[in-house]
Short mmCIF file of C-alpha atoms in Angstrom, two decimals:
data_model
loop_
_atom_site.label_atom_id
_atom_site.label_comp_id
_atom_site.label_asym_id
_atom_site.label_seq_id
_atom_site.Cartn_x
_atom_site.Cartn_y
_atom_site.Cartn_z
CA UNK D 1 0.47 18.22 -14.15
CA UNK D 2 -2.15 15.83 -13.96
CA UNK D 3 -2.45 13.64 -11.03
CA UNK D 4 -2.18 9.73 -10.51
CA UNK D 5 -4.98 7.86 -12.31
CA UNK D 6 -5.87 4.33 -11.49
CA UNK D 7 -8.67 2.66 -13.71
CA UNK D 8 -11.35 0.91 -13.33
CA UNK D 9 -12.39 3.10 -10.35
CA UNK D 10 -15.10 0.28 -9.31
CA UNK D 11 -15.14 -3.45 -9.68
CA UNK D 12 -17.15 -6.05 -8.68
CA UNK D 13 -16.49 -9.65 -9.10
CA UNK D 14 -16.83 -12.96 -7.91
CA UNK D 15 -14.57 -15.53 -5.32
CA UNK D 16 -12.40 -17.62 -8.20
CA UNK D 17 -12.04 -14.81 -10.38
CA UNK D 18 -8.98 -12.76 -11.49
CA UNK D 19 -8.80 -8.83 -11.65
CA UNK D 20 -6.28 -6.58 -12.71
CA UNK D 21 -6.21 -3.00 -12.24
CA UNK D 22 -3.97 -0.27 -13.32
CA UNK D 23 -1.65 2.26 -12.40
CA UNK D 24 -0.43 5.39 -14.20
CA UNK D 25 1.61 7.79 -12.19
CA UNK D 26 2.67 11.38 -12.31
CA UNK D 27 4.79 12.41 -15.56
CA UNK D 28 7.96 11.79 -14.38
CA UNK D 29 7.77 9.35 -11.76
CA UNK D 30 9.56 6.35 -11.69
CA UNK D 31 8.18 4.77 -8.44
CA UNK D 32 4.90 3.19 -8.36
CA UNK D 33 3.42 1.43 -5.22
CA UNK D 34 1.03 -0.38 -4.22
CA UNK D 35 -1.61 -0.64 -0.97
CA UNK D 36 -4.99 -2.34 0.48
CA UNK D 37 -6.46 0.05 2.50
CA UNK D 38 -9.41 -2.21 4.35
CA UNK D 39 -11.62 -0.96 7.55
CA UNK D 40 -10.22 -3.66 9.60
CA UNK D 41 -6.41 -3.45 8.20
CA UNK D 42 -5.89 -0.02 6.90
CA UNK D 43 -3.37 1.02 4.63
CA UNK D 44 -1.19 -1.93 4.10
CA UNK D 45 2.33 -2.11 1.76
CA UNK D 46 1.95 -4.51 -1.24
CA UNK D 47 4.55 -3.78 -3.30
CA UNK D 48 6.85 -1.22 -4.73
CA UNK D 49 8.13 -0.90 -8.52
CA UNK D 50 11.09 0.99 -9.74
CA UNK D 51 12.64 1.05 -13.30
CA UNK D 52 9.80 -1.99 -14.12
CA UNK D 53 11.59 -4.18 -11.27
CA UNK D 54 10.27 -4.85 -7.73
CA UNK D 55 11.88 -3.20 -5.18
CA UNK D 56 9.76 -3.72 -2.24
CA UNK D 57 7.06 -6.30 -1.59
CA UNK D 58 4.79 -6.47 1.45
CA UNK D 59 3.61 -9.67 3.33
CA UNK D 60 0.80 -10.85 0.84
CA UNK D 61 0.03 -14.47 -0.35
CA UNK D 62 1.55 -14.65 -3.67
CA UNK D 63 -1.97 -14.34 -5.57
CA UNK D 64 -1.13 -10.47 -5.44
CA UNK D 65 1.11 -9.32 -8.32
CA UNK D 66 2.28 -6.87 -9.95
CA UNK D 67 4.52 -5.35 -13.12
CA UNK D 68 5.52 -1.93 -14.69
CA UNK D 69 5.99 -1.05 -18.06
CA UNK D 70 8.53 0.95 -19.69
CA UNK D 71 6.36 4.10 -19.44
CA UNK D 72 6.41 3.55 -15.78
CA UNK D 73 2.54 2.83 -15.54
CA UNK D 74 1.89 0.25 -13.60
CA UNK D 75 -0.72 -2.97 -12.71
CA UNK D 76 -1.68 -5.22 -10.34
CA UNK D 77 -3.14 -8.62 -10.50
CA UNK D 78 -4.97 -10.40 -8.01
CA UNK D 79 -5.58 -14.31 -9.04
CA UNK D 80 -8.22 -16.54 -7.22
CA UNK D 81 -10.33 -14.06 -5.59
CA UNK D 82 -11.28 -14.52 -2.10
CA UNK D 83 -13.96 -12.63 -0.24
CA UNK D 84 -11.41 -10.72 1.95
CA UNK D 85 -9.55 -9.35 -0.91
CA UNK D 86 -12.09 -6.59 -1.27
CA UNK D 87 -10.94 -3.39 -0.52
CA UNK D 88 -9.77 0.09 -1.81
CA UNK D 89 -6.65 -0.74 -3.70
CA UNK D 90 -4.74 2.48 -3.94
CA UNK D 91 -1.65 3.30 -6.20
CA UNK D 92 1.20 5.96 -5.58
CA UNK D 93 4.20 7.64 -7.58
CA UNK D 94 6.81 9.12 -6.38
CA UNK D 95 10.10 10.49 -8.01
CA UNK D 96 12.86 8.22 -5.67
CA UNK D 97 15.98 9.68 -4.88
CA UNK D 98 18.33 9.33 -1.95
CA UNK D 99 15.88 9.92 0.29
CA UNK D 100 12.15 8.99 0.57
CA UNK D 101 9.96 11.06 -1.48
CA UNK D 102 6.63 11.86 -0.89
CA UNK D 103 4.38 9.60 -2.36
CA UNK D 104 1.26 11.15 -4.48
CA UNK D 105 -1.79 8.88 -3.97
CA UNK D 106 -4.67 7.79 -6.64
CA UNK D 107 -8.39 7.58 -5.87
CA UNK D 108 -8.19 3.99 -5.68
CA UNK D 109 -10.19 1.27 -7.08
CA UNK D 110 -12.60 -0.02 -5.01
CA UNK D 111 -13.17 -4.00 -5.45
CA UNK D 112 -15.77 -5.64 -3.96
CA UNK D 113 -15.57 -9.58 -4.52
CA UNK D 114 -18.85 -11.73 -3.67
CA UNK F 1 2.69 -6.51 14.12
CA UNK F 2 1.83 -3.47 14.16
CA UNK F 3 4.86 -1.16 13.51
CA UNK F 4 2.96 2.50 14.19
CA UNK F 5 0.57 2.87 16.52
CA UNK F 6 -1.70 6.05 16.48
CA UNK F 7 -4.43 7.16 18.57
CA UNK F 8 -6.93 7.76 19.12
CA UNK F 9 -9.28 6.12 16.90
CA UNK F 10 -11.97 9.27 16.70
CA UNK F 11 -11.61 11.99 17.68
CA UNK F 12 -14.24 15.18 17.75
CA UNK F 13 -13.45 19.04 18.53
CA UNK F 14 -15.15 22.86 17.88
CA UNK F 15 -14.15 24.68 15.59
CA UNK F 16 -11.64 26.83 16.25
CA UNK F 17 -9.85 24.56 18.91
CA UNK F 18 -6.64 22.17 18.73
CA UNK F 19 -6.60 18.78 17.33
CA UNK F 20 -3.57 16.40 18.86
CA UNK F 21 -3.16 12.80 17.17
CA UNK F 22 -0.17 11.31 18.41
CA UNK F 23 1.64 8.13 16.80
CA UNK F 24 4.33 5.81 18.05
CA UNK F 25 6.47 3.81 16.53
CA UNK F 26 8.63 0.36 17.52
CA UNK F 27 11.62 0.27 14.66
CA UNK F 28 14.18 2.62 14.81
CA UNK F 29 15.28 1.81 11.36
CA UNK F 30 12.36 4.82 10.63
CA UNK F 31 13.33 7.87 9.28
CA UNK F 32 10.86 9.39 7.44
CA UNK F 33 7.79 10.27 9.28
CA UNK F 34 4.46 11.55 6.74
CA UNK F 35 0.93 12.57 7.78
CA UNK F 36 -1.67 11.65 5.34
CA UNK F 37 -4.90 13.52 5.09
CA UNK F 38 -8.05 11.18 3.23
CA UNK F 39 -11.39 12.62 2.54
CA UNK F 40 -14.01 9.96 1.90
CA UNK F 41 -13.55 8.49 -1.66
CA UNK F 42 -10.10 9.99 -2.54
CA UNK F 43 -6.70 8.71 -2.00
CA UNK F 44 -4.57 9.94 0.58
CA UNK F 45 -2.33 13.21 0.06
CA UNK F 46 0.60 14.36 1.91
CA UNK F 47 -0.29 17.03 4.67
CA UNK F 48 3.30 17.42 6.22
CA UNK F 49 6.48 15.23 7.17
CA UNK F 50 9.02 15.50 9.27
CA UNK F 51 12.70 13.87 9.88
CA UNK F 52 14.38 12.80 12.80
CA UNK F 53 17.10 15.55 12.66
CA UNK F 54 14.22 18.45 13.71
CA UNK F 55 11.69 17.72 16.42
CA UNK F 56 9.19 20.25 15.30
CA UNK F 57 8.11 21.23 11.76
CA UNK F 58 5.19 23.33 11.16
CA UNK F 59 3.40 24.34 7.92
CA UNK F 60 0.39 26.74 8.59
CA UNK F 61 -2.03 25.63 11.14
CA UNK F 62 -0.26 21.87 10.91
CA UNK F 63 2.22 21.19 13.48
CA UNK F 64 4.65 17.70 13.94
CA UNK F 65 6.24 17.57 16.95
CA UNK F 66 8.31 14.76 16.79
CA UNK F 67 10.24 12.47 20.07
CA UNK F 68 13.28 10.72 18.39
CA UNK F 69 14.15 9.07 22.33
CA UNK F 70 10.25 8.39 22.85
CA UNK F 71 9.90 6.97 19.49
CA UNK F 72 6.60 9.30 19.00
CA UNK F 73 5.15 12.18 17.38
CA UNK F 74 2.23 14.04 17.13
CA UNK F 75 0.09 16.27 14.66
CA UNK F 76 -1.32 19.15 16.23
CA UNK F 77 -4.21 21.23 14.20
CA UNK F 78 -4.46 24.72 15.44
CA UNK F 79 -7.77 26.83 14.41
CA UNK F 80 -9.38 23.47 13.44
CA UNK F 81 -12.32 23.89 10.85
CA UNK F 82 -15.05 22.31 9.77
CA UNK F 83 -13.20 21.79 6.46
CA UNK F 84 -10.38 19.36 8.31
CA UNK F 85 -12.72 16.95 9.05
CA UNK F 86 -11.58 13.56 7.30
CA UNK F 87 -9.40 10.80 8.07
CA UNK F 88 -5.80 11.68 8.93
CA UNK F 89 -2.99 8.92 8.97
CA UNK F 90 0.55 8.98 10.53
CA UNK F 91 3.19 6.99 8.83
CA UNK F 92 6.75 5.74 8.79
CA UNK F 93 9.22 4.78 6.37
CA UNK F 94 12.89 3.23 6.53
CA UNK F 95 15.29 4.26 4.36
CA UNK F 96 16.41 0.84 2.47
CA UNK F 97 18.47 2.23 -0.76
CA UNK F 98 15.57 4.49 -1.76
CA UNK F 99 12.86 2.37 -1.56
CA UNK F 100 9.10 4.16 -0.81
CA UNK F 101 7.19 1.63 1.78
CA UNK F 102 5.42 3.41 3.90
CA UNK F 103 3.75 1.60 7.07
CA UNK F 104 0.56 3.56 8.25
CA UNK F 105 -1.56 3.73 11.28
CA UNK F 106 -4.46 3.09 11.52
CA UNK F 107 -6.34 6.14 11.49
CA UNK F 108 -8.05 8.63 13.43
CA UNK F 109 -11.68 10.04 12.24
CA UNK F 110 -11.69 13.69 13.27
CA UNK F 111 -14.66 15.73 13.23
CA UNK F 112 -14.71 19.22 13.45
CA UNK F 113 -18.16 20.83 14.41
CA UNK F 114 -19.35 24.08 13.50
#
């Protein structure tokens, strides 16, 4: 089965700008999240998506985004870039249930704003 | 605020000894307790997780021991090798109605030398 994908891998862009990335999970999974992992942060929560509704969200300023589609792939969107949005954005699926499932990671993309 | 606390920040070993990185937590609403493994530029994947009705889970030469009245726990690596040095992260996750959020440590750098 393959694993989580998340495209483009690298980005580079400019303070002002807008990015979206993209999200498409495991064959089967209806749960895609979202996190910043950062050097001085670490892995931090954006949001979580379930049956193309958000179910979680994390403390970010509302220029972070997101949406699923039917197919359960996901993207984020990330308006008015600032310098300290870059970072390793990294996606996970999971298949929810009653209790937490374990949550398969992407490589990432890795956005570096200037 | 951080929620999970883990330390330390490096750590280095030989191989063939035990590597201890212990994590504590602040909200008992917790009850899903994951360690991450990350090798440079790849995502996270699950190494082994633990609930609060055990206090010890082991899976090979991975070990949680887990405090539910301490509001800790620990991943021991017995036989450490060369090949476990990466970035490992301890995390915790309520259970809210099935959602996935999972707040991380921050990290802990082990090396193993040969």
């Amino acid at each position: 089965k393959a694993g989580v994908t998340q495209t483009p891998r690298y980005l580079i862009k400019t303070r002002g700008q807008q990015v979206t990335l993209s999200c498409s999970p495991i064959s089967g999974h209806r749960s895609v999240s979202w996190y910043q992992q950062t050097p001085g942060q670490g892995l931090q929560f954006l949001f979580e998506y379930f049956s193309e509704t958000q179910r979680n969200k994390g403390n970010f300023p509302g220029r972070f985004s997101g949406r699923q589609f039917s197919n359960s792939r996901s993207e984020m969107n990330v308006s008015t870039l600032e310098l300290g949005d870059s970072a390793l954005y990294l996606c996970a699926s999971s298949l929810p249930g009653r209790l937490q499932e374990t949550q398969y990671f992407g490589p990432g993309t890795r956005l570096l704003v200037l | 605020q951080q929620q999970v606390k883990q330390s330390p920040q490096s750590l280095i070993v030989q191989k063939g000894g035990i590597s201890i990185i212990n994590c504590a937590y602040e909200n008992t609403a917790f009850d899903y307790f994951p360690w991450y493994q990350q090798f440079p530029g790849k995502g996270p994947a699950l190494l082994i997780a633990i609930r609060p009705d055990v206090s010890e889970k082991k899976e090979g030469r991975f070990t949680i021991s887990f405090n539910k009245s301490a509001k800790q726990f620990s991943l021991h690596i017995m036989d450490s090798q060369p090949g476990d040095s990466a970035t490992y992260f301890c995390a915790a996750s309520p259970f809210q109605g099935g959602s996935e959020k999972l707040v991380f440590g921050k990290g802990t750098k082990l090396t193993v030398n040969p």
